[in-house]
Amino acid sequence: MTDQKPDRTLDTDFFRRWLTAATAMVEREAGRLTELDSAIGDADHGSNLQRGFRSVMTELGKESPAGPGAVLVMAGRQLISTVGGASGPLYGTLLRRTGKALGDTPEVTYEQFTEALRAGVAAVAQLGGAKAGDKTMIDALEPAAEALGTSFRAAAEAAEKGALATVPLQARKGRASYLGERSIGHQDPGATSSALLIAALADTAEATP
Amino acid sequence: MTDQKPDRTLDTDFFRRWLTAATAMVEREAGRLTELDSAIGDADHGSNLQRGFRSVMTELGKESPAGPGAVLVMAGRQLISTVGGASGPLYGTLLRRTGKALGDTPEVTYEQFTEALRAGVAAVAQLGGAKAGDKTMIDALEPAAEALGTSFRAAAEAAEKGALATVPLQARKGRASYLGERSIGHQDPGATSSALLIAALADTAEATP
Amino acid sequence: MKMLINVPETVVADALRGMAAAHPELSVDVANRVVVRGDAPVAGKVGVVSGGGSGHEPLHGGFVGPGMLSAACPGEVFTSPVPDQMVRAAAAVDSGAGVLFVVKNYTGDVLNFDMAAELAEDEGIQVAKVLVNDDVAVTDSLYTAGRRGTGATLFVEKLAGAAAEEGAPLERVEAIARRVNDRSRSFGVALSAVTTPAKGSPTFDLPEGELELGIGIHGEPGRERRAMMTSREIADFAVHTVVEDLRPSSPVIVLVNGMGGTPLLELYGFNAEVQRVLTERGVPVARTLVGNYVTSLDMAGCSVTLCQVDEELLRLWDAPVQTAALRWGR
Amino acid sequence: MKMLINVPETVVADALRGMAAAHPELSVDVANRVVVRGDAPVAGKVGVVSGGGSGHEPLHGGFVGPGMLSAACPGEVFTSPVPDQMVRAAAAVDSGAGVLFVVKNYTGDVLNFDMAAELAEDEGIQVAKVLVNDDVAVTDSLYTAGRRGTGATLFVEKLAGAAAEEGAPLERVEAIARRVNDRSRSFGVALSAVTTPAKGSPTFDLPEGELELGIGIHGEPGRERRAMMTSREIADFAVHTVVEDLRPSSPVIVLVNGMGGTPLLELYGFNAEVQRVLTERGVPVARTLVGNYVTSLDMAGCSVTLCQVDEELLRLWDAPVQTAALRWGR
Ligand SMILES: Nc1ncnc2c1ncn2[C@@H]1O[C@H](COP(=O)(O)OP(=O)(O)O)[C@@H](O)[C@H]1O
Ligand SMILES: Nc1ncnc2c1ncn2[C@@H]1O[C@H](COP(=O)(O)OP(=O)(O)O)[C@@H](O)[C@H]1O
Ligand SMILES: [Mg+2]
Ligand SMILES: [Mg+2]
Ligand SMILES: [Mg+2]
Ligand SMILES: [Mg+2]
């Protein structure tokens, strides 16, 4: 495990490997995500993401998008076209808008990526209208984008902490909000999957010399 | 408990009390009858007889049929009009035909009743087409009618023995026949309720000076 | 087991009251338990009357109306109705042209309809009867009560009803009904047992990994229990069994019927497999109906019924029908 | 939990193949998951398109046909469809008169239909949207995603579809749809949880003696859990809640809807209680529909939807409709 060198550059391959690691993470944790979603939602979050990331993998095998931005835009589009539900457009927008913000250079700096991810997260917040504390993926994504100012691992830890912190919250957005007070005491599935995505990011960074 | 005096006479009240005792027996054992029917039938035999005998009681409270024959004919009609299923026409026919055979005298002898019951049982066998060993109520009714030549209690014991003897049989009539070999090992609900009816008869006789 | 009921004793009467409220075009006699089409008796028309235990809805009450049944007699749950109901229904629909009783082959239904026919004839109503016995899971032999009536009941009621609506005389309506029954076969499968209001718990114990093959519609166990099968395997088994028995030489109408507890989504998926097997076996399909029509309360499972049709039967199938559960044409 | 399926992954595609086989009058694109009425686009007619997660059958695919939906887009089970489906559906039904999207108010449906509307407009299709949000169990506030769309979807699709069939322009069809939604309210109750193919076990644990009040159609727990109630008590509670919110000043159309696992016999019995409460409260009933229309797979339970109608809406309700699940008139 290497230090996370916020001064490094990130190439196309890095983003392909991030998506691959994220897919593996989703495959491993799909059951748990669906279980969390069955407590306060409709029991499909794990299979939704599984379907989406599998199709991202298929597409990555067929196409060779040139540049980090193109990889993420392609992945985002793929999620939008295959996931459905709330998480499809939201995660799709996250990747697409992050990708768009990266532009079409063959490599990006750590700072460029940090800025781009913040733009992506902002787009998710705008699309879904959720604020911090509403018990959604925003509760993991916003602290992660913030902590990315320090390092990949700091971002992963912040996301994980954010996800855990959704437990005592009452949901105000998405399906869980229908439950009112009964949503309290359960961890938000979308915040949980967001933490997995950022954990996959940190893992990828650490596996990259 | 008195001896069963096959040389006694039976009046209208005797038959009213038999039907009342039978109703009580059905009320008490309805759950078990339905349970037996659920193993090899459709789980309604207990509630079928409950509905039928309750309505016989209601009718007995309203009307005062004159004579043993009229009591049984009325009860048989009532069963036909309220039970449905296989057991409604069969038990209805048993009582109606037994009653018809009793004629319209105010009292009947033990021998007259024995003959009449045998006619009733024969009518049931003809209507349903079942023979001894087909795993139906006939397996309790026929030995009971036969043993009535001896005494009420002998009839009750023969019916009980007949009902128990249905356990190893494979059904050839009624719903249980659909099960083929899977009907083996269960006691027939109709034979069981027949044994209850005849037990109620013996109990009534023993409670009658 | 929880149910949306008040008490078991009033389930049938409550349902009839609710049906009366939803269907002003029917005349529902709640006290006497008879559902009659509102315009009965129709002058010159043969009456088509059926009935049986409740718990199979929409059968039979949902099939009362122009082009199908003239009246239906619902019994208690899974219990044949009593003769009084059938006599009343016959009297309500008879216009002098006679009445056909459509009777599913169960001891109880047969005995009660037989008694009713005698009584109705005493009242001067001409009565014909047809027995429906399409279930190939039951051996038709001296050692059984004969084959059960299941899905083919819908075909018999629809086609005989259409013939009656066209003005066919009683013998003709009866002949059609008999032809439809002769050319129809069914096979059913249960993924769960059924819970009747009176019993309140499942009629048999069906473990998670198993299913019952060859079940009827009254919560009786089937002929055989097996390890759980896929939709594909069930279709292979059921269609094979039916086709081997029917050996159709002309197109069939297919009924893919839900037992009540299986979602429509699954029934449609199952239909895809049924159609595949029929294609593989070279059986041409003229029409297909998918849905919950001849049910068994909350039981999960399905049945497949095939009816081999000729031109006349197909025309009668396509003829207009206006009932609560089956409607087309006009 | 046993299901009549092959594997969870192909459930929706299998169902669409089965639907295509049963309904030659529909054009079913299995690969792209769009169900379109066979004669689309109809010249000069506004297209009415809906969609949502699968598992609510017959909603929406069963409501495609003359007088109701022009097309439906089924998503995965309980998962909103993706924008590509809606764009494809809009393109298939647009005759130049524009398309109305009928969207149940769930975050997923709203976001996906919004994206689809943008894309469809990029392709030159005029799109209007109406949100269905009738479920009074959910507080409509800043602290929720708003009221859910449930039973009123059937009313919106039927009445907007009838208006479109009559040749009404897009703004008018949209206005009708909005009026119907504004005048409709629902309340639902679950006696059992639901089992999705992907999860394979019930979404929540509902003990024998309890029920969930205020549930939606996606297996989410309700607002409140209570000791089991009778049909009578449930009707009192549900109708009261709906009427207090709607406060109807003219006759209503009543939908007594089954969640899928509750037998029709019980639904009709429940309808009797619903009608009793409405009578007691002095709410006149213009029409009643009882059945499994907006379901939640195998869930046991029911919902009540009331739609307060004026003369125009009642005329549109009575207008002919020819779909797999709803048919009358003509
Ligand atoms: N308005 C919203 N803004 C941000 N995130 C949301 C919003 N609504 C829902 N989510 C997230 O989506 C997750 C649910 O995703 P998923 O189960 O795939 O979709 P659905 O709710 O449509 O079934 C929730 O756990 C939550 O984190
Ligand atoms: N053909 C027959 N002859 C005599 N008894 C019969 C016949 N068919 C059925 N039975 C009796 O009827 C009993 C079942 O009665 P019941 O459950 O009330 O009616 P159903 O079978 O219609 O549900 C059986 O246990 C059997 O004893
Ligand atoms: Mg979900
Ligand atoms: Mg029985
Ligand atoms: Mg019975
Ligand atoms: Mg979902």
Tab-separated table of C-alpha atoms and ligand atoms in Angstrom, chain B residues 37 42-45 48 175, ligand 4:
chain	number	residue	atom	x	y	z
B	37	ASP	CA	-60.481	-33.606	5.663
B	42	ASP	CA	-60.584	-30.018	1.107
B	43	ALA	CA	-60.718	-29.097	4.767
B	44	ASP	CA	-64.420	-28.446	5.149
B	45	HIS	CA	-66.089	-31.547	6.548
B	48	ASN	CA	-70.064	-28.468	6.636
B	175	ARG	CA	-62.257	-36.295	-3.168
E	4	MG	MG	-64.559	-31.882	2.264
